[in-house]
Coordinates of C-alpha atoms and ligand atoms in Angstrom, one line a residue:
M206 CA 107.7 132.0 79.4
S207 CA 106.6 128.5 80.4
T208 CA 105.3 127.6 83.8
T209 CA 106.2 124.3 85.5
V210 CA 103.7 122.5 87.7
A211 CA 105.0 119.6 89.8
V212 CA 102.3 117.2 90.8
V213 CA 103.5 115.0 93.7
G214 CA 101.8 111.6 93.7
G215 CA 100.1 109.8 90.7
G216 CA 97.0 108.4 92.4
Y217 CA 93.4 109.4 91.7
G218 CA 93.9 113.1 92.5
G219 CA 97.4 113.5 91.1
V220 CA 96.6 111.9 87.7
T221 CA 93.5 114.0 87.3
A222 CA 95.4 117.2 88.1
A223 CA 98.3 116.4 85.9
K224 CA 96.1 115.6 82.9
A225 CA 94.0 118.7 83.4
L226 CA 97.1 120.9 83.5
D227 CA 99.1 119.3 80.6
E228 CA 97.7 121.7 78.0
F229 CA 98.5 124.8 80.0
A230 CA 101.8 124.1 81.8
D231 CA 105.0 122.0 81.8
V232 CA 103.7 119.2 84.1
V233 CA 106.1 117.0 86.0
L234 CA 104.4 114.1 87.8
V235 CA 106.5 112.7 90.6
E236 CA 105.5 109.1 91.5
P237 CA 107.6 106.2 92.9
R238 CA 105.4 103.5 91.4
D239 CA 105.7 102.2 87.8
A240 CA 101.9 102.2 87.4
F241 CA 98.8 103.8 88.6
V242 CA 97.1 101.6 91.2
H243 CA 93.3 101.4 90.8
N244 CA 92.9 100.9 94.5
V245 CA 89.2 100.7 94.4
A246 CA 89.5 97.3 92.8
I247 CA 92.3 95.8 94.9
L248 CA 90.1 93.6 97.1
R249 CA 88.6 92.0 94.0
Q250 CA 92.0 91.3 92.6
L251 CA 93.0 89.7 96.0
V252 CA 90.2 87.1 95.9
D253 CA 90.2 86.7 92.1
P254 CA 93.6 87.4 90.5
D255 CA 92.2 86.5 87.1
W256 CA 89.1 88.9 87.1
S257 CA 88.4 90.7 83.9
G258 CA 89.3 94.2 85.1
R259 CA 92.6 95.8 85.7
L260 CA 94.4 97.0 88.8
F261 CA 97.6 98.6 87.3
F262 CA 97.6 101.2 84.6
P263 CA 100.9 102.4 83.0
Y264 CA 101.5 106.2 83.1
D265 CA 103.1 106.4 79.6
R266 CA 100.0 107.7 77.8
L267 CA 98.8 110.1 80.5
L268 CA 100.6 113.2 79.4
A269 CA 101.0 114.6 75.9
R270 CA 103.5 117.3 76.8
G271 CA 104.5 116.6 80.4
R272 CA 106.7 113.9 81.9
V273 CA 106.6 111.4 84.7
I274 CA 109.6 111.1 87.0
R275 CA 109.7 107.8 88.9
D276 CA 110.9 108.9 92.3
R277 CA 109.6 110.0 95.7
A278 CA 109.4 113.5 97.1
I279 CA 111.4 113.8 100.3
A280 CA 111.0 117.6 100.8
V281 CA 108.9 120.3 99.2
D282 CA 109.0 124.1 99.4
A283 CA 108.0 127.0 97.2
T284 CA 111.0 126.5 94.9
G285 CA 110.1 122.9 94.0
V286 CA 110.4 119.3 95.0
M287 CA 113.5 117.5 96.4
L288 CA 113.6 113.9 95.2
G289 CA 114.9 110.7 96.9
S290 CA 117.5 110.5 94.2
G291 CA 118.9 113.9 95.3
D292 CA 117.6 115.7 92.2
H293 CA 115.6 118.9 92.6
V294 CA 112.6 119.6 90.4
P295 CA 112.1 123.4 90.2
A296 CA 108.5 124.3 90.0
D297 CA 106.3 127.5 89.9
Y298 CA 103.3 125.6 91.3
I299 CA 103.1 122.3 93.2
V300 CA 100.1 120.0 93.8
L301 CA 100.6 117.6 96.7
A302 CA 98.6 114.4 96.1
T303 CA 100.4 111.7 98.0
G304 CA 97.4 110.0 99.5
A305 CA 97.5 107.8 102.5
H306 CA 99.0 104.6 103.7
Y307 CA 96.6 101.7 104.5
P308 CA 97.7 98.3 105.8
F309 CA 97.8 95.4 103.2
P310 CA 95.6 94.3 101.4
A311 CA 93.7 97.6 101.1
K312 CA 96.9 99.0 99.7
V313 CA 100.2 97.5 98.5
E314 CA 103.7 98.6 99.5
E315 CA 105.5 97.3 96.4
L316 CA 106.4 99.9 93.9
T317 CA 106.2 97.7 90.7
A318 CA 103.0 96.3 89.4
D319 CA 104.6 92.9 89.0
E320 CA 105.8 92.7 92.6
A321 CA 102.5 94.0 93.9
A322 CA 100.5 91.5 91.8
A323 CA 102.8 88.7 93.1
T324 CA 102.1 89.8 96.8
L325 CA 98.4 89.8 96.1
R326 CA 98.6 86.4 94.5
T327 CA 100.5 84.9 97.5
A328 CA 97.8 86.2 99.8
H329 CA 95.1 84.9 97.5
D330 CA 96.6 81.5 97.6
A331 CA 96.8 81.6 101.4
L332 CA 93.2 82.7 101.6
A333 CA 92.1 80.0 99.2
G334 CA 93.5 77.3 101.6
V335 CA 91.9 78.4 104.9
T336 CA 88.5 77.6 106.4
G337 CA 88.3 80.8 108.4
A338 CA 89.4 84.4 108.1
L339 CA 89.5 87.1 110.8
L340 CA 89.2 90.7 109.8
L341 CA 90.1 93.5 112.3
G342 CA 87.9 96.5 111.6
A343 CA 84.2 96.9 110.5
G344 CA 84.8 100.0 108.4
P345 CA 84.3 100.1 104.6
V346 CA 87.5 98.1 104.0
G347 CA 86.7 95.3 106.5
L348 CA 83.1 95.0 105.2
E349 CA 84.1 95.0 101.5
L350 CA 86.8 92.4 102.1
A351 CA 84.3 90.2 104.0
G352 CA 81.9 90.4 101.0
E353 CA 84.7 89.6 98.5
I354 CA 85.8 86.6 100.5
K355 CA 82.3 85.2 100.9
A356 CA 81.5 85.8 97.2
R357 CA 84.6 83.8 96.2
W358 CA 84.6 81.2 98.9
P359 CA 81.1 80.9 100.4
G360 CA 82.3 78.1 102.7
T361 CA 85.0 80.2 104.4
A362 CA 84.0 81.4 107.9
V363 CA 84.5 85.2 108.1
T364 CA 84.5 87.0 111.5
I365 CA 84.9 90.8 111.8
V366 CA 86.0 92.3 115.2
D367 CA 85.6 96.0 116.0
P368 CA 85.6 97.9 119.2
A369 CA 82.8 100.2 117.9
P370 CA 79.3 99.2 118.7
D371 CA 78.2 99.2 115.1
I372 CA 79.6 98.7 111.6
L373 CA 81.0 101.8 109.8
G374 CA 82.1 103.3 113.1
A375 CA 82.1 107.0 113.4
T376 CA 81.2 107.8 109.8
A377 CA 78.2 110.1 109.2
L378 CA 76.4 107.4 107.2
P379 CA 72.7 106.7 108.2
G380 CA 71.4 103.8 110.3
E381 CA 69.3 102.6 107.3
L382 CA 72.5 101.9 105.3
R383 CA 74.1 100.2 108.2
A384 CA 71.0 98.0 108.7
E385 CA 70.9 97.0 105.0
L386 CA 74.6 96.1 105.1
R387 CA 74.2 94.1 108.4
R388 CA 71.2 92.3 106.8
Q389 CA 73.3 91.3 103.8
L390 CA 76.3 90.3 105.9
D391 CA 74.1 88.1 108.0
E392 CA 72.7 86.5 104.9
L393 CA 76.3 85.8 103.7
G394 CA 77.1 84.3 107.0
V395 CA 79.7 86.9 108.1
E396 CA 79.9 87.1 111.9
L397 CA 80.2 90.5 113.5
V398 CA 81.8 90.7 116.9
L399 CA 81.3 94.4 117.8
G400 CA 81.9 96.5 120.9
T401 CA 85.1 94.6 121.8
A402 CA 88.7 94.3 120.8
L403 CA 91.2 91.5 120.7
R404 CA 93.3 91.1 123.9
A405 CA 96.4 90.8 121.6
D406 CA 97.0 90.8 117.9
P407 CA 96.9 87.3 116.2
P408 CA 100.4 85.8 115.7
G409 CA 102.3 86.1 112.4
R410 CA 101.8 88.6 109.6
P411 CA 98.5 89.6 108.1
G412 CA 97.8 87.5 105.0
D413 CA 99.9 84.5 106.1
A414 CA 98.1 81.2 106.5
G415 CA 98.3 79.4 109.9
T416 CA 95.7 78.4 112.4
F417 CA 95.4 80.5 115.6
T418 CA 93.0 81.3 118.4
V419 CA 92.6 84.8 119.8
T420 CA 90.5 86.1 122.6
T421 CA 88.4 89.3 122.7
E422 CA 88.3 91.6 125.7
S423 CA 84.7 90.3 126.2
G424 CA 86.2 86.8 126.6
R425 CA 85.2 85.3 123.3
D426 CA 87.6 82.9 121.6
I427 CA 87.9 83.1 117.8
T428 CA 89.8 80.5 115.7
A429 CA 90.8 81.3 112.1
G430 CA 93.5 80.4 109.6
I431 CA 94.4 83.9 108.3
W432 CA 93.9 87.5 109.5
F433 CA 93.9 91.0 108.0
R434 CA 94.1 94.4 109.6
C435 CA 91.4 96.6 108.1
H436 CA 92.0 99.8 109.9
G437 CA 94.8 102.3 110.4
V438 CA 94.9 104.8 107.6
V439 CA 97.7 107.4 107.8
P440 CA 98.2 110.3 105.5
T441 CA 101.5 110.3 103.5
T442 CA 102.9 113.7 104.5
S443 CA 106.3 113.0 106.0
Y444 CA 108.0 115.1 103.3
A445 CA 106.0 118.2 104.5
G446 CA 108.6 119.6 106.9
G447 CA 110.2 123.0 107.0
S448 CA 107.8 125.8 106.2
L449 CA 105.1 123.2 105.4
A450 CA 105.2 121.6 108.9
A451 CA 102.8 124.2 110.3
A452 CA 100.1 123.0 107.9
R453 CA 100.2 119.4 109.3
D454 CA 97.5 118.7 111.8
A455 CA 97.7 116.3 114.7
R456 CA 96.9 113.3 112.5
G457 CA 99.3 114.3 109.7
H458 CA 96.8 115.8 107.3
L459 CA 97.5 119.0 105.5
V460 CA 95.2 121.9 106.2
V461 CA 94.1 123.7 103.1
N462 CA 92.2 126.9 102.3
P463 CA 88.9 126.6 100.4
D464 CA 90.9 127.3 97.2
L465 CA 93.0 124.2 98.1
R466 CA 96.2 126.2 98.7
I467 CA 98.1 125.6 101.9
P468 CA 97.8 128.6 104.1
G469 CA 100.7 131.0 103.7
H470 CA 101.9 129.1 100.5
P471 CA 100.3 130.8 97.5
T472 CA 101.8 128.3 95.0
I473 CA 101.4 125.0 96.8
F474 CA 98.1 123.1 96.6
A475 CA 97.1 119.9 98.3
I476 CA 94.3 117.5 97.2
G477 CA 92.9 114.1 98.1
D478 CA 93.6 111.9 101.1
V479 CA 96.4 114.1 102.4
T480 CA 94.1 117.0 103.1
A481 CA 92.4 117.8 106.4
I482 CA 89.1 118.6 104.5
P483 CA 86.4 117.3 106.8
E484 CA 84.8 114.7 104.5
A485 CA 85.1 111.0 103.8
K486 CA 88.4 110.3 102.0
M487 CA 87.3 109.0 98.5
A488 CA 88.8 108.8 95.1
K489 CA 85.9 110.8 93.8
A490 CA 86.7 113.6 96.2
A491 CA 90.3 113.6 95.3
E492 CA 89.4 113.9 91.6
Q493 CA 87.0 116.8 92.2
Q494 CA 89.6 118.6 94.3
A495 CA 92.1 118.0 91.4
V496 CA 89.7 119.7 89.0
V497 CA 89.5 122.8 91.4
A498 CA 93.2 122.9 92.0
A499 CA 94.0 122.6 88.3
A500 CA 91.5 125.4 87.4
N501 CA 93.0 127.6 90.1
I502 CA 96.5 127.1 88.8
R503 CA 95.4 127.9 85.3
T504 CA 93.7 131.1 86.6
L505 CA 97.0 132.1 88.3
I506 CA 99.1 131.2 85.2
E507 CA 96.8 133.4 83.1
G508 CA 97.2 136.4 85.3
G509 CA 94.9 136.0 88.2
G510 CA 91.2 136.5 88.9
E511 CA 88.9 134.9 91.4
L512 CA 89.9 131.4 92.5
A513 CA 87.4 128.5 92.6
T514 CA 86.7 127.0 96.0
Y515 CA 86.0 123.4 97.0
S516 CA 83.0 122.4 99.1
P517 CA 83.2 119.1 101.0
A518 CA 80.7 116.5 99.7
S519 CA 77.9 115.3 101.8
P520 CA 78.3 111.8 103.2
G521 CA 77.9 109.0 100.6
I522 CA 79.3 105.6 99.8
A523 CA 79.0 102.7 97.3
L524 CA 80.0 99.7 99.3
P525 CA 80.0 96.4 97.4
L526 CA 79.8 93.0 99.2
G527 CA 81.2 91.0 96.3
P528 CA 80.3 91.6 92.6
A529 CA 76.5 91.2 93.2
G530 CA 76.0 92.5 96.8
G531 CA 76.4 95.6 98.8
A532 CA 74.6 98.9 99.5
S533 CA 75.0 102.5 98.6
Y534 CA 73.9 105.9 100.0
N535 CA 73.8 109.5 99.1
E536 CA 71.6 112.3 100.2
Q537 CA 69.8 112.6 96.9
V538 CA 68.7 109.0 96.4
G539 CA 68.9 107.6 99.9
V540 CA 69.9 103.9 100.4
L541 CA 70.3 101.7 97.4
G542 CA 70.4 97.9 97.7
A543 CA 72.5 95.1 96.2
A544 CA 71.4 95.2 92.5
Q545 CA 71.9 99.0 92.2
T546 CA 75.2 98.9 94.1
S547 CA 76.4 96.1 91.8
Q548 CA 75.5 98.2 88.8
I549 CA 77.1 101.4 90.2
K550 CA 80.3 99.8 91.3
G551 CA 80.4 96.1 92.3
S552 CA 80.5 94.4 89.0
S553 CA 82.8 96.7 87.0
L554 CA 84.7 98.5 89.8
R555 CA 84.8 101.5 87.5
V556 CA 87.7 100.2 85.5
D557 CA 86.6 101.9 82.3
S558 CA 86.7 105.4 83.8
Y559 CA 90.3 104.9 84.7
L560 CA 91.3 103.5 81.4
R561 CA 89.9 106.7 79.9
L562 CA 91.6 108.9 82.5
L563 CA 95.0 107.3 81.7
N564 CA 94.3 107.5 77.9
L565 CA 94.4 103.7 77.7
D566 CA 91.0 103.3 76.1
Q567 CA 92.0 104.1 72.5
Ligands
LIG199 C1 90.1 99.0 99.5 C2 89.7 100.4 99.2 C3 88.6 100.7 98.4 C4 88.2 102.0 98.1 N1 87.1 102.2 97.4 C5 86.7 103.4 97.0 C6 85.6 103.6 96.2 O1 84.9 102.7 95.8 N2 85.3 104.9 95.8 C7 86.0 105.9 96.2 O2 85.7 107.1 95.8 N3 87.1 105.8 97.0 C8 87.5 104.5 97.4 N4 88.6 104.3 98.2 C9 89.4 105.5 98.7 C10 90.3 105.9 97.6 O3 91.2 104.9 97.2 C11 91.2 107.1 98.1 O4 90.4 108.1 98.7 C12 92.0 107.6 97.0 O5 93.0 106.7 96.6 C13 92.7 109.0 97.3 O6 93.3 109.4 96.2 P1 94.7 110.3 96.3 O7 95.0 110.8 94.9 O8 94.5 111.3 97.4 O9 95.8 109.2 96.8 P2 96.2 107.9 96.2 O10 95.3 107.3 95.2 O11 96.5 107.0 97.4 O12 97.6 108.2 95.5 C14 98.7 108.7 96.1 C15 99.9 108.4 95.3 O13 101.0 109.2 95.8 C16 102.2 108.4 95.7 N5 103.1 108.8 96.7 C17 103.2 108.5 98.0 N6 104.2 109.2 98.6 C18 104.8 109.9 97.7 C19 106.0 110.7 97.7 N7 106.7 111.0 98.8 N8 106.4 111.3 96.5 C20 105.7 111.0 95.4 N9 104.6 110.2 95.3 C21 104.2 109.7 96.5 C22 101.7 106.9 95.9 O14 102.6 106.0 95.4 C23 100.3 107.0 95.2 O15 100.4 106.6 93.9 C24 89.0 103.0 98.5 C25 90.1 102.8 99.3 C26 90.5 101.5 99.6 C27 91.8 101.3 100.4

């Protein structure tokens, strides 16, 4: 008798889990977009729409046996997944991999690659015409965006405002990494206005061009021609009502056991940015969790046995500041500078790995 696994969400975690299970089960991948978004590369695409890499990857070669349904989950329980269309996908096992919402341009709302590319192109054209950009948030996205803007348009003034006293806020990353990034940002001419917030948001929508002046709580006036919000990540778990509601923590993340099942739900797994696992939310973590969840589903399909567990990774990051700049850190190697960061991530943005994952490299 065949076993159906519904994977909800076709981002980094969902695609990895769906592919790993395709051989052992009837996989149904539920995803509202018409293409996988290689989000890690989105800020490069914003500043350089003609860069040599790719941002959108079709799903049509991902699964040899399984299928992709282009729809959105609106409710999930042990019997399967209820879709926005009103259809129900019955499933023996479910993997929740719906990620998180992040304000544009770190993520795009549009569900087709063409529309998303057009939105990025419009923001690119707006950015190209301004002399100053204001970024709200000195976390990884704000810093990466500042680096991309400076690499593309060195003459554009970039100011980052953040209420935290240092860049990378409350992350567990070491002072040495922050110091290296601050040094490079200074070299690029990026101005950091830390330890204060704006009295009010800038006018208009993020990404629209138009000169404005805003004032910080510390009394500093900042004039710019465009602004972006680089903070405010929210896990996408609104479909997790009913019996799953108890698994949602105060921030909307789903609590999971070490085997990545939702407590009290022996057939429902959650992976990636939706989980409450205490570690930095990264594509790499989502993929590693997908491997563990897929292995556990295979074990259960094949009659049981001990399930694998996932251990949160130690703090680490590869943070490019444009194709040739940036810094990286992990516990094994410590802090790496611009050249190594460019080699690890900045120049290629790991496009080849995802072409392979989506079977688009042959
Ligand atoms: C600008 C930026 C740069 C980044 N750089 C890096 C990096 O260099 N390295 C790194 O490791 N991480 C990086 N990250 C983090 C990384 O992108 C996330 O951790 C990763 O996307 C999480 O993967 P996921 O599979 O959990 O979710 P996602 O990749 O976000 O995928 C979730 C999918 O679920 C779909 N979905 C949403 N709701 C529903 C629903 N109701 N039903 C069905 N499907 C749904 C979405 O359309 C989406 O395709 C970066 C993030 C940003 C924003």
